[in-house]
mmCIF file of C-alpha atoms in Angstrom:
data_model
loop_
_atom_site.group_PDB
_atom_site.id
_atom_site.type_symbol
_atom_site.label_atom_id
_atom_site.label_comp_id
_atom_site.label_asym_id
_atom_site.label_seq_id
_atom_site.Cartn_x
_atom_site.Cartn_y
_atom_site.Cartn_z
ATOM 1 C CA MET A 1 -19.737 -26.379 9.802
ATOM 2 C CA ASN A 2 -18.077 -24.390 7.060
ATOM 3 C CA ARG A 3 -19.552 -21.320 5.435
ATOM 4 C CA ALA A 4 -18.207 -19.844 2.207
ATOM 5 C CA PHE A 5 -17.682 -16.100 2.477
ATOM 6 C CA SER A 6 -20.020 -15.344 -0.442
ATOM 7 C CA ARG A 7 -23.028 -17.073 1.135
ATOM 8 C CA LYS A 8 -24.927 -16.906 -2.147
ATOM 9 C CA LYS A 9 -27.599 -19.327 -0.980
ATOM 10 C CA ASP A 10 -27.860 -17.836 2.468
ATOM 11 C CA LYS A 11 -29.545 -14.437 2.710
ATOM 12 C CA THR A 12 -29.069 -14.027 6.441
ATOM 13 C CA TRP A 13 -26.474 -11.258 6.296
ATOM 14 C CA MET A 14 -27.095 -9.171 9.405
ATOM 15 C CA HIS A 15 -26.423 -5.659 8.074
ATOM 16 C CA THR A 16 -27.277 -3.525 5.072
ATOM 17 C CA PRO A 17 -24.499 -3.024 2.516
ATOM 18 C CA GLU A 18 -24.610 0.739 3.174
ATOM 19 C CA ALA A 19 -23.838 0.203 6.865
ATOM 20 C CA LEU A 20 -20.560 -1.502 6.024
ATOM 21 C CA SER A 21 -19.592 0.475 2.917
ATOM 22 C CA LYS A 22 -20.392 4.003 4.090
ATOM 23 C CA HIS A 23 -19.994 3.516 7.836
ATOM 24 C CA TYR A 24 -18.858 0.707 10.146
ATOM 25 C CA ILE A 25 -20.329 -1.739 12.657
ATOM 26 C CA PRO A 26 -18.883 -1.314 16.182
ATOM 27 C CA TYR A 27 -18.517 -4.047 18.797
ATOM 28 C CA ASN A 28 -17.150 -3.755 22.338
ATOM 29 C CA VAL A 29 -15.112 -6.849 23.194
ATOM 30 C CA LYS A 30 -12.256 -8.061 25.358
ATOM 31 C CA PHE A 31 -8.946 -8.646 23.597
ATOM 32 C CA LEU A 32 -7.052 -11.738 24.708
ATOM 33 C CA GLY A 33 -4.198 -10.866 22.365
ATOM 34 C CA SER A 34 -2.574 -12.122 19.176
ATOM 35 C CA THR A 35 0.019 -14.767 18.436
ATOM 36 C CA GLU A 36 1.895 -15.961 15.365
ATOM 37 C CA VAL A 37 0.620 -19.104 13.633
ATOM 38 C CA GLU A 38 2.182 -21.209 10.900
ATOM 39 C CA GLN A 39 -0.845 -21.548 8.607
ATOM 40 C CA PRO A 40 -3.385 -18.999 7.248
ATOM 41 C CA LYS A 41 -6.327 -21.364 7.845
ATOM 42 C CA GLY A 42 -7.410 -24.308 9.971
ATOM 43 C CA THR A 43 -9.391 -25.230 13.068
ATOM 44 C CA GLU A 44 -6.401 -26.835 14.748
ATOM 45 C CA VAL A 45 -4.383 -23.691 14.099
ATOM 46 C CA VAL A 46 -6.825 -21.415 15.937
ATOM 47 C CA ARG A 47 -7.416 -24.015 18.665
ATOM 48 C CA ASP A 48 -3.725 -23.978 19.561
ATOM 49 C CA ALA A 49 -3.625 -20.178 19.412
ATOM 50 C CA VAL A 50 -6.618 -19.886 21.766
ATOM 51 C CA ARG A 51 -5.035 -22.308 24.229
ATOM 52 C CA LYS A 52 -1.806 -20.341 24.214
ATOM 53 C CA LEU A 53 -3.448 -16.937 24.686
ATOM 54 C CA LYS A 54 -5.891 -18.149 27.358
ATOM 55 C CA PHE A 55 -3.007 -19.628 29.328
ATOM 56 C CA ALA A 56 -1.091 -16.348 29.081
ATOM 57 C CA ARG A 57 -4.225 -14.427 30.107
ATOM 58 C CA HIS A 58 -4.746 -16.603 33.193
ATOM 59 C CA ILE A 59 -1.182 -15.887 34.256
ATOM 60 C CA LYS A 60 -1.727 -12.131 33.855
ATOM 61 C CA LYS A 61 -4.992 -12.414 35.779
ATOM 62 C CA SER A 62 -3.160 -14.067 38.686
ATOM 63 C CA GLU A 63 -0.846 -11.051 38.662
ATOM 64 C CA GLY A 64 -3.817 -8.711 38.981
ATOM 65 C CA GLN A 65 -4.087 -7.655 35.334
ATOM 66 C CA LYS A 66 -7.504 -7.495 33.714
ATOM 67 C CA THR A 67 -8.279 -8.429 30.136
ATOM 68 C CA PRO A 68 -8.215 -5.155 28.174
ATOM 69 C CA LYS A 69 -11.393 -3.945 26.513
ATOM 70 C CA VAL A 70 -11.277 -2.785 22.905
ATOM 71 C CA GLU A 71 -13.674 -1.569 20.247
ATOM 72 C CA LEU A 72 -13.918 -3.372 16.924
ATOM 73 C CA GLN A 73 -14.924 -1.314 13.903
ATOM 74 C CA ILE A 74 -15.842 -3.564 10.976
ATOM 75 C CA SER A 75 -16.301 -2.143 7.476
ATOM 76 C CA ILE A 76 -15.344 -2.919 3.878
ATOM 77 C CA TYR A 77 -12.018 -1.219 4.614
ATOM 78 C CA GLY A 78 -11.009 -3.688 7.301
ATOM 79 C CA VAL A 79 -11.267 -4.584 10.965
ATOM 80 C CA LYS A 80 -9.898 -1.910 13.263
ATOM 81 C CA ILE A 81 -9.029 -2.580 16.899
ATOM 82 C CA LEU A 82 -9.227 0.639 18.919
ATOM 83 C CA ASP A 83 -8.919 1.833 22.468
ATOM 84 C CA PRO A 84 -12.582 2.414 23.492
ATOM 85 C CA LYS A 85 -11.792 5.673 25.322
ATOM 86 C CA THR A 86 -9.116 7.404 23.260
ATOM 87 C CA LYS A 87 -10.177 5.821 19.912
ATOM 88 C CA GLU A 88 -6.505 5.224 19.165
ATOM 89 C CA VAL A 89 -6.079 2.493 16.532
ATOM 90 C CA GLN A 90 -4.058 -0.401 17.939
ATOM 91 C CA HIS A 91 -4.362 -2.718 14.930
ATOM 92 C CA ASN A 92 -5.754 -2.227 11.435
ATOM 93 C CA CYS A 93 -6.428 -5.539 9.675
ATOM 94 C CA GLN A 94 -7.264 -5.140 5.974
ATOM 95 C CA LEU A 95 -9.907 -7.579 4.771
ATOM 96 C CA HIS A 96 -7.875 -9.044 1.899
ATOM 97 C CA ARG A 97 -5.289 -10.061 4.510
ATOM 98 C CA ILE A 98 -7.840 -11.927 6.698
ATOM 99 C CA SER A 99 -7.965 -15.574 5.607
ATOM 100 C CA PHE A 100 -9.812 -17.372 8.411
ATOM 101 C CA CYS A 101 -12.484 -16.435 10.930
ATOM 102 C CA ALA A 102 -14.050 -18.774 13.488
ATOM 103 C CA ASP A 103 -16.380 -18.765 16.475
ATOM 104 C CA ASP A 104 -16.875 -21.404 19.154
ATOM 105 C CA LYS A 105 -20.351 -22.968 19.096
ATOM 106 C CA THR A 106 -20.033 -24.153 22.704
ATOM 107 C CA ASP A 107 -18.896 -20.771 23.995
ATOM 108 C CA LYS A 108 -20.832 -17.943 22.367
ATOM 109 C CA ARG A 109 -18.257 -15.395 23.522
ATOM 110 C CA ILE A 110 -15.053 -16.557 21.867
ATOM 111 C CA PHE A 111 -14.130 -15.782 18.269
ATOM 112 C CA THR A 112 -10.872 -15.429 16.395
ATOM 113 C CA PHE A 113 -9.481 -14.540 13.002
ATOM 114 C CA ILE A 114 -6.152 -15.001 11.219
ATOM 115 C CA CYS A 115 -4.617 -12.017 9.445
ATOM 116 C CA LYS A 116 -1.349 -11.636 7.525
ATOM 117 C CA ASP A 117 0.742 -8.829 9.018
ATOM 118 C CA SER A 118 1.515 -6.077 6.502
ATOM 119 C CA GLU A 119 5.083 -5.508 7.710
ATOM 120 C CA SER A 120 6.424 -8.925 8.686
ATOM 121 C CA ASN A 121 4.142 -10.975 6.366
ATOM 122 C CA LYS A 122 3.617 -13.384 9.268
ATOM 123 C CA HIS A 123 0.201 -14.870 9.984
ATOM 124 C CA LEU A 124 -1.202 -13.648 13.292
ATOM 125 C CA CYS A 125 -4.204 -15.090 15.121
ATOM 126 C CA TYR A 126 -6.340 -12.565 17.055
ATOM 127 C CA VAL A 127 -8.579 -13.866 19.850
ATOM 128 C CA PHE A 128 -11.508 -12.038 21.518
ATOM 129 C CA ASP A 129 -14.150 -12.497 24.220
ATOM 130 C CA SER A 130 -17.306 -10.954 22.757
ATOM 131 C CA GLU A 131 -19.990 -11.404 25.445
ATOM 132 C CA LYS A 132 -22.046 -14.065 23.637
ATOM 133 C CA CYS A 133 -22.059 -12.459 20.165
ATOM 134 C CA ALA A 134 -19.139 -14.319 18.595
ATOM 135 C CA GLU A 135 -21.171 -15.703 15.693
ATOM 136 C CA GLU A 136 -22.632 -12.285 14.879
ATOM 137 C CA ILE A 137 -19.173 -10.721 14.681
ATOM 138 C CA THR A 138 -17.919 -13.604 12.541
ATOM 139 C CA LEU A 139 -20.792 -13.154 10.104
ATOM 140 C CA THR A 140 -20.226 -9.384 10.032
ATOM 141 C CA ILE A 141 -16.586 -9.881 9.045
ATOM 142 C CA GLY A 142 -17.715 -12.340 6.371
ATOM 143 C CA GLN A 143 -20.247 -9.875 4.974
ATOM 144 C CA ALA A 144 -17.667 -7.063 4.952
ATOM 145 C CA PHE A 145 -15.241 -9.330 3.072
ATOM 146 C CA ASP A 146 -17.925 -10.180 0.527
ATOM 147 C CA LEU A 147 -18.742 -6.505 -0.102
ATOM 148 C CA ALA A 148 -15.066 -5.511 -0.276
ATOM 149 C CA TYR A 149 -14.357 -8.253 -2.813
ATOM 150 C CA ARG A 150 -17.261 -7.142 -5.006
ATOM 151 C CA LYS A 151 -16.129 -3.521 -4.762
ATOM 152 C CA PHE A 152 -12.600 -4.519 -5.751
ATOM 153 C CA LEU A 153 -13.899 -6.336 -8.838
ATOM 154 C CA GLU A 154 -16.160 -3.443 -9.851
ATOM 155 C CA SER A 155 -13.509 -0.748 -9.453
ATOM 156 C CA GLY A 156 -9.872 -1.671 -8.958
ATOM 157 C CA GLY A 157 -10.049 -5.253 -10.170
ATOM 158 C CA LYS A 158 -11.114 -4.339 -13.695
ATOM 159 C CA ASP A 159 -8.398 -1.694 -13.956
ATOM 160 C CA VAL A 160 -5.526 -3.793 -12.633
ATOM 161 C CA GLU A 161 -3.890 -4.341 -16.019
ATOM 162 C CA THR A 162 -4.371 -0.702 -17.025
ATOM 163 C CA ARG A 163 -2.820 0.525 -13.801
ATOM 164 C CA LYS A 164 0.056 -1.896 -14.204
ATOM 165 C CA GLN A 165 0.708 -0.469 -17.667
ATOM 166 C CA ILE A 166 0.642 3.067 -16.270
ATOM 167 C CA ALA A 167 3.092 2.062 -13.556
ATOM 168 C CA GLY A 168 5.385 0.532 -16.181
ATOM 169 C CA LEU A 169 5.120 3.664 -18.307
ATOM 170 C CA GLN A 170 5.995 5.846 -15.341
ATOM 171 C CA LYS A 171 9.063 3.712 -14.649
ATOM 172 C CA ARG A 172 10.204 3.967 -18.281
ATOM 173 C CA ILE A 173 9.717 7.754 -18.253
ATOM 174 C CA ASN A 174 11.862 8.039 -15.142
ATOM 175 C CA GLU A 175 14.583 6.020 -16.873
ATOM 176 C CA LEU A 176 14.430 8.294 -19.939
ATOM 177 C CA GLU A 177 14.660 11.368 -17.719
ATOM 178 C CA THR A 178 17.828 10.000 -16.142
ATOM 179 C CA GLU A 179 19.334 9.241 -19.551
ATOM 180 C CA ASN A 180 18.348 12.699 -20.758
ATOM 181 C CA MET A 181 20.153 14.430 -17.901
ATOM 182 C CA GLU A 182 23.253 12.311 -18.478
ATOM 183 C CA LEU A 183 23.307 13.289 -22.170
ATOM 184 C CA LYS A 184 22.934 16.963 -21.292
ATOM 185 C CA ASN A 185 25.858 16.726 -18.915
ATOM 186 C CA LYS A 186 28.019 15.027 -21.556
ATOM 187 C CA VAL A 187 27.176 17.700 -24.143
ATOM 188 C CA GLN A 188 28.083 20.426 -21.665
ATOM 189 C CA ASP A 189 31.399 18.731 -20.891
ATOM 190 C CA LEU A 190 32.207 18.383 -24.602
ATOM 191 C CA GLU A 191 31.434 22.053 -25.175
ATOM 192 C CA ASN A 192 33.783 23.073 -22.360
ATOM 193 C CA GLN A 193 36.548 20.862 -23.752
ATOM 194 C CA LEU A 194 36.077 22.410 -27.201
ATOM 195 C CA ARG A 195 36.507 25.904 -25.787
ATOM 196 C CA ILE A 196 39.707 24.929 -24.002
ATOM 197 C CA THR A 197 41.088 23.276 -27.157
ATOM 198 C CA GLN A 198 40.423 26.361 -29.289
ATOM 199 C CA VAL A 199 42.187 28.627 -26.790
ATOM 200 C CA HIS A 200 45.322 26.436 -26.673
ATOM 201 C CA THR A 201 45.556 25.984 -30.477
ATOM 202 C CA SER A 202 45.405 29.739 -31.280
ATOM 203 C CA PRO A 203 48.936 31.224 -32.181
ATOM 204 C CA ALA A 204 50.380 33.476 -29.510
ATOM 205 C CA GLY A 205 49.896 37.164 -30.256
ATOM 206 C CA SER A 206 47.792 36.513 -33.322
ATOM 207 C CA VAL A 207 44.344 37.938 -33.692
ATOM 208 C CA THR A 208 41.734 35.609 -35.052
ATOM 209 C CA PRO A 209 39.321 37.285 -37.428
ATOM 210 C CA LYS A 210 35.958 37.604 -35.854
ATOM 211 C CA SER A 211 32.786 36.655 -37.600
ATOM 212 C CA PRO A 212 30.316 39.514 -37.965
ATOM 213 C CA SER A 213 27.846 37.425 -35.987
ATOM 214 C CA THR A 214 29.976 37.436 -32.806
ATOM 215 C CA ASP A 215 31.115 40.204 -30.474
ATOM 216 C CA ILE A 216 34.704 41.111 -29.450
ATOM 217 C CA PHE A 217 34.672 38.286 -26.899
ATOM 218 C CA ASP A 218 33.855 35.712 -29.575
ATOM 219 C CA MET A 219 30.354 35.328 -28.125
ATOM 220 C CA VAL A 220 27.030 35.426 -29.912
ATOM 221 C CA PRO A 221 25.250 38.674 -29.036
ATOM 222 C CA PHE A 222 22.294 38.231 -26.677
ATOM 223 C CA SER A 223 18.947 37.883 -28.391
ATOM 224 C CA PRO A 224 15.521 37.242 -26.807
ATOM 225 C CA ILE A 225 14.970 34.584 -29.440
ATOM 226 C CA SER A 226 18.242 32.798 -28.631
ATOM 227 C CA PRO A 227 19.118 33.454 -24.984
ATOM 228 C CA GLN A 228 21.668 30.623 -24.835
ATOM 229 C CA SER A 229 25.312 31.388 -25.649
ATOM 230 C CA SER A 230 27.162 29.161 -28.075
ATOM 231 C CA THR A 231 30.619 28.726 -29.614
ATOM 232 C CA PRO A 232 31.126 28.623 -33.396
ATOM 233 C CA THR A 233 32.545 25.450 -34.810
ATOM 234 C CA ARG A 234 35.378 25.237 -37.319
ATOM 235 C CA ASN A 235 33.055 25.241 -40.333
ATOM 236 C CA GLY A 236 31.359 28.412 -39.114
ATOM 237 C CA THR A 237 28.045 26.799 -38.179
ATOM 238 C CA GLN A 238 26.548 27.095 -34.716
ATOM 239 C CA PRO A 239 25.897 24.031 -32.545
ATOM 240 C CA PRO A 240 22.385 23.643 -31.150
ATOM 241 C CA PRO A 241 21.773 25.508 -27.880
ATOM 242 C CA VAL A 242 22.480 23.418 -24.806
ATOM 243 C CA PRO A 243 20.057 23.730 -21.881
ATOM 244 C CA SER A 244 21.610 24.846 -18.649
ATOM 245 C CA ARG A 245 22.526 22.064 -16.228
ATOM 246 C CA SER A 246 21.116 24.103 -13.365
ATOM 247 C CA ALA A 247 17.608 24.232 -14.824
ATOM 248 C CA GLU A 248 15.108 23.628 -12.060
ATOM 249 C CA ILE A 249 12.393 22.123 -14.283
ATOM 250 C CA LYS A 250 13.343 18.737 -15.688
ATOM 251 C CA ARG A 251 12.292 18.104 -19.264
ATOM 252 C CA ASP A 252 12.298 15.006 -21.384
ATOM 253 C CA LEU A 253 14.102 14.302 -24.668
ATOM 254 C CA PHE A 254 11.461 16.261 -26.580
ATOM 255 C CA GLY A 255 11.718 19.381 -24.413
ATOM 256 C CA ALA A 256 8.421 18.749 -22.636
ATOM 257 C CA GLU A 257 7.826 18.430 -18.933
ATOM 258 C CA PRO A 258 7.743 14.760 -17.805
ATOM 259 C CA PHE A 259 4.348 13.079 -17.854
ATOM 260 C CA ASP A 260 3.202 12.094 -14.363
ATOM 261 C CA PRO A 261 0.152 9.803 -14.258
ATOM 262 C CA PHE A 262 0.061 10.166 -10.484
ATOM 263 C CA SER A 263 -0.155 13.969 -10.464
ATOM 264 C CA CYS A 264 -3.688 13.694 -9.049
ATOM 265 C CA GLY A 265 -2.140 13.271 -5.622
ATOM 266 C CA ALA A 266 0.640 11.302 -4.026
ATOM 267 C CA GLY A 267 -1.759 9.622 -1.632
ATOM 268 C CA ASP A 268 -4.119 8.342 -4.322
ATOM 269 C CA PHE A 269 -1.881 5.489 -5.398
ATOM 270 C CA PRO A 270 1.097 3.974 -3.535
ATOM 271 C CA PRO A 271 4.500 4.047 -5.267
ATOM 272 C CA ASP A 272 4.515 0.242 -5.431
ATOM 273 C CA ILE A 273 1.049 0.117 -6.979
ATOM 274 C CA GLN A 274 1.755 -3.029 -8.978
ATOM 275 C CA SER A 275 2.823 -5.115 -5.983
ATOM 276 C CA LYS A 276 -0.065 -3.688 -3.946
ATOM 277 C CA LEU A 277 -2.635 -4.699 -6.555
ATOM 278 C CA ASP A 278 -1.049 -8.127 -6.884
ATOM 279 C CA GLU A 279 -1.247 -8.543 -3.123
ATOM 280 C CA MET A 280 -4.940 -7.602 -3.048
ATOM 281 C CA GLN A 281 -5.696 -9.951 -5.921
ATOM 282 C CA GLU A 282 -3.917 -12.783 -4.164
ATOM 283 C CA GLY A 283 -5.675 -12.091 -0.853
ATOM 284 C CA PHE A 284 -9.173 -11.911 -2.301
ATOM 285 C CA LYS A 285 -8.491 -14.955 -4.492
ATOM 286 C CA MET A 286 -7.603 -16.989 -1.402
ATOM 287 C CA GLY A 287 -10.989 -16.057 0.075
ATOM 288 C CA LEU A 288 -12.172 -15.955 3.654
ATOM 289 C CA THR A 289 -13.153 -19.179 5.404
ATOM 290 C CA LEU A 290 -15.826 -18.778 8.043
ATOM 291 C CA GLU A 291 -15.973 -21.723 10.381
ATOM 292 C CA GLY A 292 -17.958 -22.452 13.524
ATOM 293 C CA THR A 293 -16.519 -25.296 15.515
ATOM 294 C CA VAL A 294 -15.447 -26.373 18.973
ATOM 295 C CA PHE A 295 -11.898 -25.150 19.470
ATOM 296 C CA CYS A 296 -11.945 -24.057 23.128
ATOM 297 C CA LEU A 297 -11.320 -26.808 25.604
ATOM 298 C CA ASP A 298 -11.852 -24.772 28.767
ATOM 299 C CA PRO A 299 -14.300 -21.892 29.329
ATOM 300 C CA LEU A 300 -12.873 -18.403 29.778
ATOM 301 C CA ASP A 301 -13.372 -16.887 33.199
ATOM 302 C CA SER A 302 -16.053 -14.210 32.742
ATOM 303 C CA LYS A 303 -14.533 -12.134 35.532
ATOM 304 C CA CYS A 304 -11.116 -11.747 33.950
#
């Protein structure tokens, strides 16, 4: 039996929206482990994963190892797998990365979900023994996905294009800042070359008449209005002041400080915001398939 994640015609969600959006729903379960799978969805896919992990667990049991207990925290922000004593997060599965969730109708304890790993981009199947509440946990994950998808559409989803434009603008500004610094460096180099040329072309022993606007060292007297020094050109006019290369504050081509749309905080938006938003759009668009079916061929030993 398949259940679409939205469940528009089924009003049997088990929790209030506030419980999943402002808090989380905890479950104490046993963690059989996770294994890589080739597909993001499919009953046969999770059936093979359960077989593999149950076989590995039976081997560990024969060696005296018990199935570890973990705490699941389900909310609109994802499914966290924590150590029940230290509360250390072992895995953090974001909802838009979860594509398939299933429970076994013949064994009320076993449930599993498939999640795309954020680092390797591989699909991993997580399998749990939930003490006869597998269907409840499956439905809770489905409800959390539904709420997260709606929240994404109401907030981030509507602003995707705007945020992409801001990210593109920020990239262009950074490029202009780089070009600006290169131009400043070239102007400084040209000014230095001009000074050297004027020194070498002056006749030996001759005294060049000084303009009343310069001092005995051929420098423009210091003025609070024009703190930068400059060298007169051959026609007697002064070149525009050149900003110092060692200036600590970078400014753009118009002399203003660079615009930073992310100045509200580095943690508010990731540097690769465009790819992140695209990833979330793709994940939510794929949807979450909730499926209850028989995929366990042998019952799990309750004493493991």
